[in-house]
């Protein structure tokens, strides 16, 4: 298998012919040896094919039943990093890494400089193994190094006599921000004793066309079960050689898993964010799945205009997510009816509120306003999510925007939260309609919501319902979120 090449790799016809002659020759030799071997040893070893694998075929962890829910101790993280940039990217990792609770390593290309200080609160580092022949220099070599992280992590567990049970290997980039409770909620849906490859494609169709719609993009993070990592470890060296013309680590992993017949299980809560400009349009309409990760945050504007740096803006989202992880970015839609007007209210919990001074149907409110451009060509699409054109020349088409500025648990009902969103003051009312002027009077949207029960993600997905009321002379819009009652819809008030 090791020398096997596929069409599509740069090979001359001559070498292809030579190659097939060689493979016929080796097949004959192999068949001959196999027969000798089999006739001598078959009574002892009825399945000779197993011999080569015997070293790794024992599973160190008796596959524990799914009745014990997966927790953080069952996950081994593998973060890709570079020795010379790690300290610059560190601030994204420290937003979510929980020392003592999480396991795993940052896999570096080489030892960090002798005088570099490695933070005690972050994950420990290891230097990637650079094993097979494709690891020369350059981009493809670095892709192969990163593709090996799952196997490097698996081998680190295998050689650690004190390793506790591992169910999943989760891989991400040094600038990936994970939301740990939501990652768990997603992984708990799947039986860790089987071979799973869970992640998500890119938002930019041009990226999916370049690689595959069935590839988990590395920066968004992806998860591979222990049994899948074990099979991957067996084939990785030959496999990386076969695809040494790939320049992207996630493409390599997908190619190898494809040899094993393991397809991608799509989970849209992993976000690669292959976008430019402002991701707000997308983050304001998160699908009804847990928010698992964010990535490429250095390439887009700070996600909230209330903050100067991206780090502060993302920190505010991470902080609020601790109050109610499952509800983070969950959208809810309701309508406020006033004298002679109707407003459409769309909340992205913990992040922002869009207030449209007219009636927009829910089916349109769940489409992302195109505040962003595609990754490669910076165009307005196509994307793998539904979008609505944002037209800045028509101020009456634009929603009034509010962003999170305060969050707390409810003093009386401990498992309710109050989050407040204040207007983006840079936004001016360019639309002279009475309804719009009334909407611009709102200074704060105050949202009360019960904590989302963890069991919510085991039910059929359903956007929750909300009700609105204007108070304090119209300066505050109160929104109360609840699970929809029988007979209730987004249009009920
Ligand atoms: C995670 O599950 C294991 C069982 O595999 C258990 O021993 C451990 O206490 C759990 N950890 C937490 C933090 O719940
Ligand atoms: C490197 O590859 C060789 C041959 O494929 C294999 O025998 C060896 O175990 C590998 N080493 C590591 C550290 O993976
Ligand atoms: C690296 O990848 C590029 C793009 O796929 C390919 O053209 C090139 O031949 C590869 N380099 C090697 C040394 O395989
Ligand atoms: C909220 O708290 C009450 C009482 O403490 C409890 O009965 C209820 O199950 C909690 N709800 C959630 C969603 O945790």
XYZ file of N, CA and C in Angstrom, residues 167-412:
738
model
N -12.254 9.278 24.920
C -13.319 8.937 23.966
C -13.159 9.688 22.654
N -12.672 10.923 22.763
C -12.603 11.779 21.575
C -11.267 12.512 21.520
N -10.770 12.723 20.315
C -9.666 13.638 20.071
C -10.258 14.851 19.356
N -10.023 16.028 19.911
C -10.554 17.249 19.297
C -9.378 18.109 18.861
N -9.360 18.452 17.587
C -8.240 19.183 17.004
C -8.692 20.598 16.663
N -7.802 21.556 16.846
C -8.141 22.925 16.470
C -6.878 23.724 16.216
N -7.078 24.963 15.820
C -5.964 25.842 15.498
C -5.628 26.683 16.736
N -4.468 27.363 16.685
C -4.113 28.165 17.866
C -5.052 29.357 18.055
N -5.784 29.738 17.003
C -6.743 30.841 17.177
C -8.195 30.351 17.172
N -8.404 29.070 17.463
C -9.774 28.564 17.590
C -10.257 28.817 19.019
N -11.491 29.297 19.141
C -12.093 29.465 20.465
C -13.220 28.436 20.587
N -13.077 27.510 21.529
C -14.117 26.500 21.740
C -15.037 26.921 22.873
N -16.280 26.479 22.812
C -17.247 26.649 23.893
C -17.458 25.252 24.478
N -16.719 24.942 25.579
C -16.589 23.544 26.018
C -17.904 22.825 26.324
N -18.843 23.476 27.034
C -20.099 22.780 27.364
C -20.854 22.406 26.089
N -20.789 23.289 25.093
C -21.520 23.021 23.863
C -20.834 21.946 23.024
N -19.511 21.929 23.090
C -18.777 20.840 22.440
C -19.236 19.509 23.039
N -19.342 19.468 24.377
C -19.804 18.245 25.032
C -21.224 17.883 24.601
N -22.091 18.892 24.543
C -23.482 18.624 24.160
C -23.539 17.980 22.778
N -22.654 18.414 21.885
C -22.644 17.851 20.528
C -22.058 16.440 20.542
N -20.935 16.257 21.232
C -20.295 14.938 21.209
C -21.163 13.876 21.895
N -21.947 14.290 22.883
C -22.802 13.334 23.592
C -23.876 12.740 22.692
N -24.118 13.368 21.554
C -25.118 12.821 20.629
C -24.628 11.539 19.959
N -23.294 11.339 19.984
C -22.739 10.236 19.197
C -22.126 9.175 20.101
N -22.176 7.921 19.640
C -21.625 6.786 20.374
C -20.109 6.767 20.163
N -19.376 7.078 21.247
C -17.913 7.207 21.130
C -17.235 5.868 20.843
N -17.985 4.762 20.911
C -17.365 3.457 20.654
C -17.306 3.161 19.162
N -17.926 4.049 18.364
C -17.912 3.855 16.918
C -16.985 4.884 16.270
N -16.777 4.707 14.956
C -15.855 5.610 14.263
C -16.596 6.853 13.767
N -16.347 7.966 14.408
C -16.985 9.226 13.995
C -15.941 10.292 13.677
N -16.309 11.139 12.745
C -15.497 12.276 12.310
C -16.496 13.429 12.227
N -16.456 14.319 13.225
C -17.498 15.340 13.378
C -16.891 16.729 13.218
N -17.490 17.545 12.396
C -16.994 18.908 12.201
C -17.883 19.617 11.202
N -17.321 20.607 10.543
C -18.173 21.354 9.625
C -17.391 21.960 8.466
N -18.104 22.192 7.388
C -17.461 22.742 6.191
C -17.304 24.259 6.316
N -16.761 24.864 5.259
C -16.541 26.312 5.252
C -17.818 27.038 4.842
N -17.949 28.281 5.306
C -19.092 29.109 4.900
C -18.957 29.555 3.454
N -17.719 29.645 2.967
C -17.486 30.121 1.600
C -17.477 28.930 0.641
N -18.435 28.911 -0.272
C -18.543 27.783 -1.205
C -17.253 27.611 -2.013
N -16.587 28.699 -2.329
C -15.333 28.578 -3.103
C -14.307 27.720 -2.358
N -14.333 27.758 -1.025
C -13.436 26.930 -0.222
C -13.854 25.453 -0.269
N -15.154 25.215 -0.190
C -15.645 23.836 -0.224
C -15.401 23.215 -1.595
N -15.472 24.048 -2.637
C -15.198 23.546 -3.989
C -13.725 23.199 -4.121
N -12.864 24.001 -3.533
C -11.427 23.759 -3.597
C -11.074 22.444 -2.899
N -11.708 22.181 -1.764
C -11.395 20.972 -0.990
C -12.533 19.975 -1.120
N -13.539 20.108 -0.287
C -14.641 19.153 -0.330
C -15.758 19.655 0.565
N -16.984 19.307 0.197
C -18.118 19.586 1.079
C -18.128 18.612 2.254
N -17.316 17.553 2.143
C -17.292 16.528 3.184
C -16.031 16.584 4.013
N -15.440 17.765 4.080
C -14.219 17.936 4.843
C -14.503 18.816 6.059
N -14.006 18.391 7.231
C -14.099 19.241 8.423
C -12.937 20.218 8.362
N -13.234 21.517 8.345
C -12.172 22.519 8.261
C -11.443 22.604 9.609
N -10.134 22.579 9.529
C -9.289 22.442 10.723
C -9.501 23.561 11.743
N -9.607 24.789 11.266
C -9.702 25.912 12.194
C -10.994 25.904 12.990
N -12.071 25.416 12.373
C -13.341 25.312 13.089
C -13.230 24.265 14.181
N -12.240 23.391 14.052
C -12.068 22.283 14.982
C -12.876 21.094 14.513
N -12.394 19.906 14.799
C -13.200 18.713 14.533
C -12.867 17.649 15.557
N -13.745 16.651 15.637
C -13.620 15.628 16.672
C -13.611 14.253 16.025
N -12.715 13.408 16.518
C -12.577 12.056 15.994
C -12.635 11.097 17.180
N -13.444 10.059 17.094
C -13.543 9.125 18.225
C -12.250 8.320 18.353
N -12.076 7.758 19.521
C -10.884 6.946 19.782
C -10.735 5.817 18.749
N -11.797 5.029 18.478
C -11.620 3.952 17.489
C -11.210 4.469 16.104
N -11.722 5.635 15.720
C -11.351 6.197 14.413
C -9.890 6.645 14.431
N -9.448 7.227 15.564
C -8.046 7.669 15.674
C -7.125 6.452 15.620
N -7.572 5.352 16.210
C -6.758 4.140 16.222
C -6.552 3.614 14.791
N -7.615 3.593 14.012
C -7.495 3.135 12.622
C -6.644 4.126 11.811
N -6.829 5.402 12.109
C -6.071 6.432 11.400
C -4.575 6.263 11.666
N -4.242 5.911 12.917
C -2.832 5.745 13.287
C -2.188 4.625 12.459
N -2.976 3.629 12.120
C -2.409 2.497 11.368
C -2.042 2.881 9.940
N -2.795 3.798 9.370
C -2.575 4.091 7.949
C -1.861 5.416 7.710
N -1.635 6.204 8.763
C -1.286 7.611 8.537
C -0.021 7.807 7.700
N 1.025 7.033 7.971
C 2.274 7.309 7.266
C 2.127 7.090 5.765
N 1.627 5.915 5.383
C 1.435 5.649 3.958
C 0.460 6.645 3.360
N -0.543 6.956 4.133
C -1.590 7.838 3.632
C -1.051 9.240 3.361
N -0.276 9.789 4.270
C 0.280 11.134 4.049
C 1.201 11.127 2.827
N 1.879 10.017 2.576
C 2.712 9.918 1.379
C 1.857 9.939 0.109
N 0.752 9.206 0.164
C -0.101 9.128 -1.033
C -0.659 10.494 -1.413
N -0.878 11.362 -0.423
C -1.479 12.667 -0.726
C -0.508 13.816 -0.475
N 0.776 13.547 -0.718
C 1.788 14.565 -0.388
C 1.626 15.821 -1.247
N 0.783 15.750 -2.289
C 0.545 16.955 -3.099
C -0.532 17.844 -2.468
N -1.123 17.420 -1.372
C -2.106 18.277 -0.698
C -1.364 19.301 0.153
N -1.857 20.523 0.184
C -1.172 21.538 0.960
C -1.961 21.955 2.192
N -2.999 21.187 2.509
C -3.843 21.587 3.621
C -4.062 20.379 4.544
N -3.831 20.572 5.844
C -3.860 19.435 6.768
C -5.238 18.794 6.844
N -6.278 19.620 6.817
C -7.624 19.055 6.933
C -7.987 18.224 5.701
N -7.419 18.617 4.552
C -7.646 17.856 3.326
C -6.957 16.486 3.426
N -5.786 16.477 4.048
C -5.061 15.220 4.243
C -5.853 14.278 5.151
N -6.325 14.806 6.271
C -7.088 13.975 7.219
C -8.329 13.405 6.539
N -9.013 14.275 5.792
C -10.232 13.803 5.131
C -9.907 12.724 4.114
N -8.771 12.885 3.399
C -8.388 11.880 2.405
C -8.098 10.551 3.094
N -7.418 10.605 4.227
C -7.092 9.370 4.959
C -8.359 8.725 5.511
N -9.244 9.527 6.121
C -10.479 8.961 6.674
C -11.356 8.391 5.571
N -11.231 8.980 4.391
C -12.003 8.494 3.264
C -11.530 7.097 2.839
N -10.229 6.829 3.003
C -9.731 5.475 2.735
C -10.344 4.488 3.715
N -10.606 4.973 4.938
C -11.223 4.108 5.952
C -12.739 4.040 5.775
N -13.257 4.847 4.877
C -14.702 4.854 4.639
C -15.486 5.648 5.670
N -14.785 6.523 6.406
C -15.485 7.304 7.444
C -15.840 8.681 6.897
N -17.131 8.941 6.677
C -17.528 10.255 6.140
C -17.630 11.295 7.246
N -17.731 12.537 6.852
C -17.892 13.629 7.822
C -19.328 13.660 8.334
N -19.474 13.759 9.638
C -20.774 14.050 10.238
C -20.810 15.559 10.453
N -21.685 16.238 9.714
C -21.725 17.705 9.752
C -22.380 18.213 11.025
N -21.718 19.105 11.713
C -22.306 19.779 12.878
C -22.085 21.277 12.681
N -23.149 22.006 12.310
C -22.975 23.414 11.922
C -22.612 24.365 13.064
N -22.446 23.858 14.287
C -22.027 24.739 15.382
C -20.524 24.992 15.390
N -19.750 24.229 14.596
C -18.321 24.492 14.427
C -18.193 25.575 13.355
N -17.509 26.679 13.691
C -17.443 27.787 12.725
C -16.027 28.082 12.271
N -15.758 27.782 11.033
C -14.462 28.090 10.439
C -14.302 29.608 10.266
N -15.404 30.298 9.983
C -15.418 31.731 9.635
C -14.408 32.048 8.535
N -14.592 31.409 7.410
C -13.819 31.756 6.224
C -14.485 32.971 5.589
N -14.405 34.100 6.288
C -15.093 35.311 5.835
C -14.198 36.512 6.084
N -14.510 37.597 5.399
C -13.840 38.872 5.652
C -14.875 39.906 6.074
N -14.372 41.033 6.555
C -15.179 42.166 7.009
C -15.897 41.858 8.313
N -17.233 41.843 8.308
C -17.955 41.809 9.575
C -18.818 40.542 9.657
N -18.535 39.684 10.629
C -19.276 38.417 10.735
C -20.623 38.594 11.439
N -20.949 39.834 11.822
C -22.164 40.048 12.607
C -23.405 39.431 11.956
N -23.547 39.643 10.644
C -24.733 39.137 9.942
C -24.929 37.647 10.191
N -23.832 36.910 10.196
C -23.920 35.459 10.399
C -24.159 35.112 11.872
N -23.439 35.799 12.763
C -23.552 35.444 14.186
C -24.912 35.841 14.762
N -25.606 36.734 14.076
C -26.917 37.180 14.555
C -28.009 36.167 14.227
N -27.692 35.176 13.395
C -28.727 34.216 12.983
C -28.191 32.782 13.108
N -27.651 32.484 14.270
C -27.065 31.143 14.459
C -28.141 30.072 14.257
N -27.787 28.960 13.615
C -28.782 27.884 13.480
C -29.133 27.281 14.847
N -30.198 26.515 14.901
C -30.668 25.968 16.180
C -29.827 24.732 16.530
N -28.566 24.986 16.841
C -27.610 23.967 17.297
C -26.678 24.690 18.268
N -25.991 23.951 19.152
C -25.100 24.647 20.073
C -23.928 25.305 19.343
N -23.520 26.485 19.829
C -22.330 27.163 19.301
C -21.094 26.430 19.840
N -20.315 25.801 18.959
C -19.179 24.987 19.411
C -17.854 25.739 19.310
N -17.670 26.495 18.226
C -16.360 27.140 18.054
C -16.447 28.367 17.159
N -15.415 29.214 17.278
C -15.221 30.358 16.375
C -13.756 30.368 15.963
N -13.483 30.867 14.765
C -12.108 30.822 14.255
C -11.868 32.000 13.311
N -10.617 32.183 12.913
C -10.232 33.266 11.990
C -10.619 34.642 12.518
N -10.584 34.784 13.838
C -11.075 36.027 14.428
C -10.161 37.209 14.145
N -8.921 36.925 13.758
C -7.998 38.016 13.406
C -8.278 38.592 12.025
N -9.135 37.934 11.262
C -9.353 38.362 9.874
C -10.644 39.137 9.689
N -11.429 39.232 10.765
C -12.689 39.969 10.657
C -12.673 41.110 11.675
N -13.602 42.045 11.489
C -13.736 43.167 12.434
C -14.094 42.636 13.819
N -13.773 43.376 14.893
C -14.272 42.957 16.210
C -15.768 42.668 16.106
N -16.191 41.535 16.655
C -17.569 41.109 16.408
C -18.603 42.033 17.049
N -18.166 42.896 17.978
C -19.099 43.870 18.547
C -18.472 45.257 18.458
N -19.252 46.280 18.022
C -18.694 47.631 17.918
C -18.433 48.253 19.288
N -18.897 47.609 20.370
C -18.646 48.146 21.712
C -17.190 47.964 22.142
N -16.409 47.182 21.380
C -15.023 46.900 21.780
C -14.044 47.291 20.681
N -12.855 47.715 21.144
C -11.832 48.132 20.169
C -11.105 46.921 19.602
N -10.872 45.917 20.446
C -10.113 44.768 19.957
C -11.003 43.543 19.858
N -10.597 42.642 18.981
C -11.344 41.402 18.808
C -11.301 40.575 20.085
N -10.153 40.608 20.749
C -10.026 39.800 21.954
C -11.064 40.206 22.993
N -11.230 41.530 23.206
C -12.223 41.998 24.188
C -13.637 41.608 23.756
N -13.896 41.736 22.459
C -15.239 41.445 21.956
C -15.571 39.966 22.147
N -14.619 39.095 21.820
C -14.871 37.656 21.949
C -14.928 37.262 23.422
N -14.111 37.942 24.237
C -14.137 37.644 25.670
C -15.522 37.912 26.246
N -16.151 38.977 25.777
C -17.485 39.296 26.286
C -18.479 38.169 25.939
N -18.324 37.582 24.758
C -19.206 36.464 24.370
C -18.898 35.220 25.199
N -17.599 34.965 25.413
C -17.203 33.792 26.202
C -17.706 33.953 27.638
N -17.568 35.178 28.186
C -18.008 35.412 29.563
C -19.510 35.197 29.707
N -20.283 35.753 28.788
C -21.735 35.617 28.924
C -22.130 34.154 28.717
N -21.368 33.428 27.906
C -21.714 32.028 27.646
C -21.621 31.182 28.916
N -20.815 31.634 29.887
C -20.714 30.867 31.137
C -22.021 30.914 31.919
N -22.818 31.985 31.718
C -24.094 32.088 32.433
C -25.105 31.083 31.895
N -25.032 30.804 30.611
C -26.010 29.913 29.982
C -25.430 29.404 28.655
N -24.499 28.443 28.743
C -23.752 28.043 27.549
C -24.646 27.639 26.368
N -25.669 26.853 26.675
C -26.519 26.329 25.598
C -27.260 27.418 24.835
N -27.512 28.550 25.496
C -28.298 29.593 24.828
C -27.435 30.547 23.998
N -26.127 30.470 24.130
C -25.243 31.431 23.465
C -25.527 31.504 21.962
N -25.791 32.695 21.481
C -26.107 33.019 20.085
C -27.438 32.440 19.607
N -28.200 31.803 20.514
C -29.477 31.253 20.039
C -30.419 32.392 19.667
N -31.034 32.240 18.520
C -31.895 33.293 17.994
C -33.321 33.106 18.499
N -33.997 34.193 18.792
C -35.446 34.091 18.951
C -36.070 35.323 18.309
N -37.291 35.140 17.860
C -37.945 36.138 17.008
C -39.327 36.445 17.560
N -39.619 37.738 17.769
C -40.989 38.111 18.114
C -41.299 39.514 17.579
N -42.531 39.962 17.764
C -42.973 41.215 17.145
C -43.569 42.130 18.198
N -43.229 43.387 18.118
C -43.798 44.399 19.025
C -44.790 45.224 18.208
N -46.030 45.281 18.708
C -47.053 46.038 17.987
C -47.344 47.324 18.757
N -47.157 48.467 18.098
C -47.429 49.746 18.760
C -48.503 50.479 17.975
N -48.848 51.710 18.414
C -49.880 52.455 17.677
C -49.401 52.770 16.252
N -49.988 52.103 15.291
C -49.675 52.387 13.885
C -48.369 51.793 13.406
N -47.727 50.890 14.163
C -46.512 50.272 13.630
C -46.354 48.859 14.174
N -45.497 48.134 13.512
C -45.127 46.809 13.988
C -43.618 46.659 13.813
N -42.953 46.179 14.864
C -41.502 45.960 14.793
C -41.195 44.468 14.809
N -40.138 44.091 14.113
C -39.648 42.714 14.170
C -38.411 42.714 15.051
N -38.402 41.818 16.041
C -37.291 41.763 16.989
C -36.601 40.411 16.844
N -35.301 40.439 16.585
C -34.546 39.196 16.477
C -33.376 39.272 17.454
N -33.382 38.354 18.434
C -32.331 38.338 19.462
C -31.337 37.233 19.131
N -30.050 37.521 19.242
C -29.027 36.487 19.211
C -28.455 36.509 20.618
N -28.898 35.563 21.443
C -28.687 35.671 22.897
C -27.210 35.812 23.276
N -26.944 36.799 24.141
C -25.584 37.015 24.628
C -24.744 37.836 23.670
N -25.352 38.245 22.535
C -24.556 38.919 21.520
C -25.217 40.191 20.996
N -26.321 40.058 20.283
C -26.899 41.262 19.691
C -28.403 41.144 19.480
N -29.020 42.300 19.239
C -30.442 42.345 18.907
C -30.600 43.184 17.651
N -31.422 42.691 16.720
C -31.760 43.472 15.525
C -33.227 43.863 15.653
N -33.472 45.158 15.503
C -34.843 45.659 15.597
C -35.211 46.280 14.250
N -36.149 45.647 13.553
C -36.586 46.161 12.252
C -37.861 46.967 12.471
N -37.900 48.223 12.032
C -39.108 49.016 12.266
C -40.245 48.658 11.302
N -40.342 47.446 10.897
C -41.475 46.978 10.091
C -41.520 45.460 10.207
N -42.490 44.828 9.543
C -42.667 43.383 9.728
C -41.832 42.591 8.729
N -40.953 41.765 9.254
C -40.157 40.856 8.416
C -40.533 39.441 8.833
N -40.785 38.558 7.875
C -41.214 37.194 8.205
C -40.072 36.418 8.856
N -40.416 35.512 9.778
C -39.363 34.694 10.410
C -38.460 34.008 9.384
N -39.019 33.512 8.296
C -38.205 32.809 7.294
C -37.111 33.723 6.713
N -37.334 35.034 6.755
C -36.303 35.963 6.281
C -35.365 36.400 7.411
N -35.928 36.485 8.623
C -35.092 36.893 9.762
C -34.026 35.851 10.097
N -34.200 34.606 9.657
C -33.183 33.590 9.931
C -32.094 33.580 8.851
N -32.221 34.462 7.845
C -31.163 34.572 6.830
C -30.168 35.652 7.250
N -28.889 35.382 7.005
C -27.844 36.314 7.437
C -27.782 37.538 6.523
N -27.733 38.729 7.133
C -27.474 39.936 6.339
C -26.015 39.871 5.872
N -25.773 40.181 4.632
C -24.404 40.052 4.097
C -23.513 41.210 4.544
N -23.093 41.128 5.800
C -22.132 42.106 6.315
C -20.714 41.628 6.022
N -20.590 40.439 5.395
C -19.287 39.789 5.195
C -19.068 39.472 3.721
N -17.824 39.107 3.407
C -17.438 38.707 2.050
C -16.778 37.339 2.118
N -16.681 36.692 0.956
C -16.115 35.339 0.937
C -14.600 35.375 1.174
N -14.027 34.215 1.439
C -12.643 34.119 1.904
C -11.620 34.428 0.821
N -11.761 33.788 -0.341
C -10.731 33.913 -1.366
C -10.893 35.154 -2.223
N -12.119 35.332 -2.736
C -12.326 36.373 -3.744
C -13.068 37.586 -3.169
N -13.326 37.567 -1.876
C -14.019 38.658 -1.204
C -15.293 39.040 -1.942
N -16.044 38.024 -2.382
C -17.296 38.330 -3.067
C -18.486 38.128 -2.141
N -19.674 38.475 -2.679
C -20.891 38.431 -1.868
C -21.530 37.049 -1.864
N -20.762 36.048 -2.172
C -21.277 34.692 -2.145
C -20.654 33.872 -3.248
N -21.111 32.652 -3.463
C -22.134 31.982 -2.654
C -21.580 31.459 -1.337
N -22.509 31.355 -0.368
C -22.160 30.844 0.958
C -22.967 29.584 1.232
N -22.545 28.854 2.257
C -23.300 27.653 2.618
C -24.403 27.975 3.628
N -24.684 29.276 3.806
C -25.825 29.658 4.636
C -26.686 30.627 3.820
N -27.946 30.712 4.179
C -28.843 31.632 3.478
C -28.480 33.067 3.832
N -28.487 33.917 2.836
C -28.160 35.316 3.104
C -29.218 36.246 2.515
N -29.264 37.456 3.066
C -30.093 38.538 2.508
C -29.161 39.686 2.228
N -29.343 40.316 1.097
C -28.466 41.412 0.709
C -28.624 42.601 1.659
N -27.485 43.092 2.147
C -27.501 44.286 2.987
C -27.278 45.477 2.071
N -28.247 46.404 2.032
C -28.094 47.549 1.146
C -27.998 48.831 1.967
N -26.750 49.331 2.089
C -26.536 50.505 2.935
C -27.145 51.774 2.337
N -27.481 51.730 1.039
C -28.077 52.899 0.398
C -29.559 53.061 0.759
N -30.132 52.061 1.380
C -31.545 52.114 1.745
C -31.686 52.014 3.253
N -31.489 53.139 3.963
C -31.505 53.093 5.428
C -32.797 52.523 5.992
N -33.894 52.654 5.254
C -35.160 52.136 5.786
C -35.190 50.611 5.760
N -34.229 49.992 5.063
C -34.155 48.533 5.021
C -33.333 47.959 6.166
N -32.634 48.853 6.897
C -31.676 48.348 7.872
C -32.306 48.189 9.256
N -31.924 47.157 9.981
C -32.396 47.042 11.364
C -31.613 47.978 12.272
N -32.214 48.409 13.362
C -31.483 49.130 14.399
C -30.728 48.061 15.192
N -29.413 48.312 15.437
C -28.577 47.273 16.037
C -28.238 47.577 17.489
N -28.300 46.544 18.302
C -27.938 46.620 19.732
C -26.947 45.504 20.020
N -25.961 45.808 20.880
C -24.971 44.787 21.229
C -24.876 44.644 22.741
N -24.507 43.452 23.178
C -24.456 43.139 24.610
C -23.599 44.140 25.375
N -24.128 44.666 26.474
C -23.269 45.482 27.336
C -23.384 45.134 28.808
N -24.276 44.199 29.143
C -24.396 43.825 30.559
C -25.077 42.457 30.645
N -24.610 41.634 31.575
C -25.235 40.320 31.753
C -25.130 39.905 33.204
N -26.180 39.302 33.729
C -26.163 38.840 35.122
C -27.207 37.759 35.318
N -26.988 36.973 36.362
C -28.030 36.044 36.780
C -29.101 36.826 37.485
N -30.305 36.312 37.422
C -31.401 36.945 38.124
C -31.228 36.695 39.615
N -31.344 37.764 40.423
C -31.140 37.627 41.864
C -32.123 36.666 42.519
N -33.370 36.666 42.045
C -34.412 35.844 42.676
C -34.412 34.427 42.079
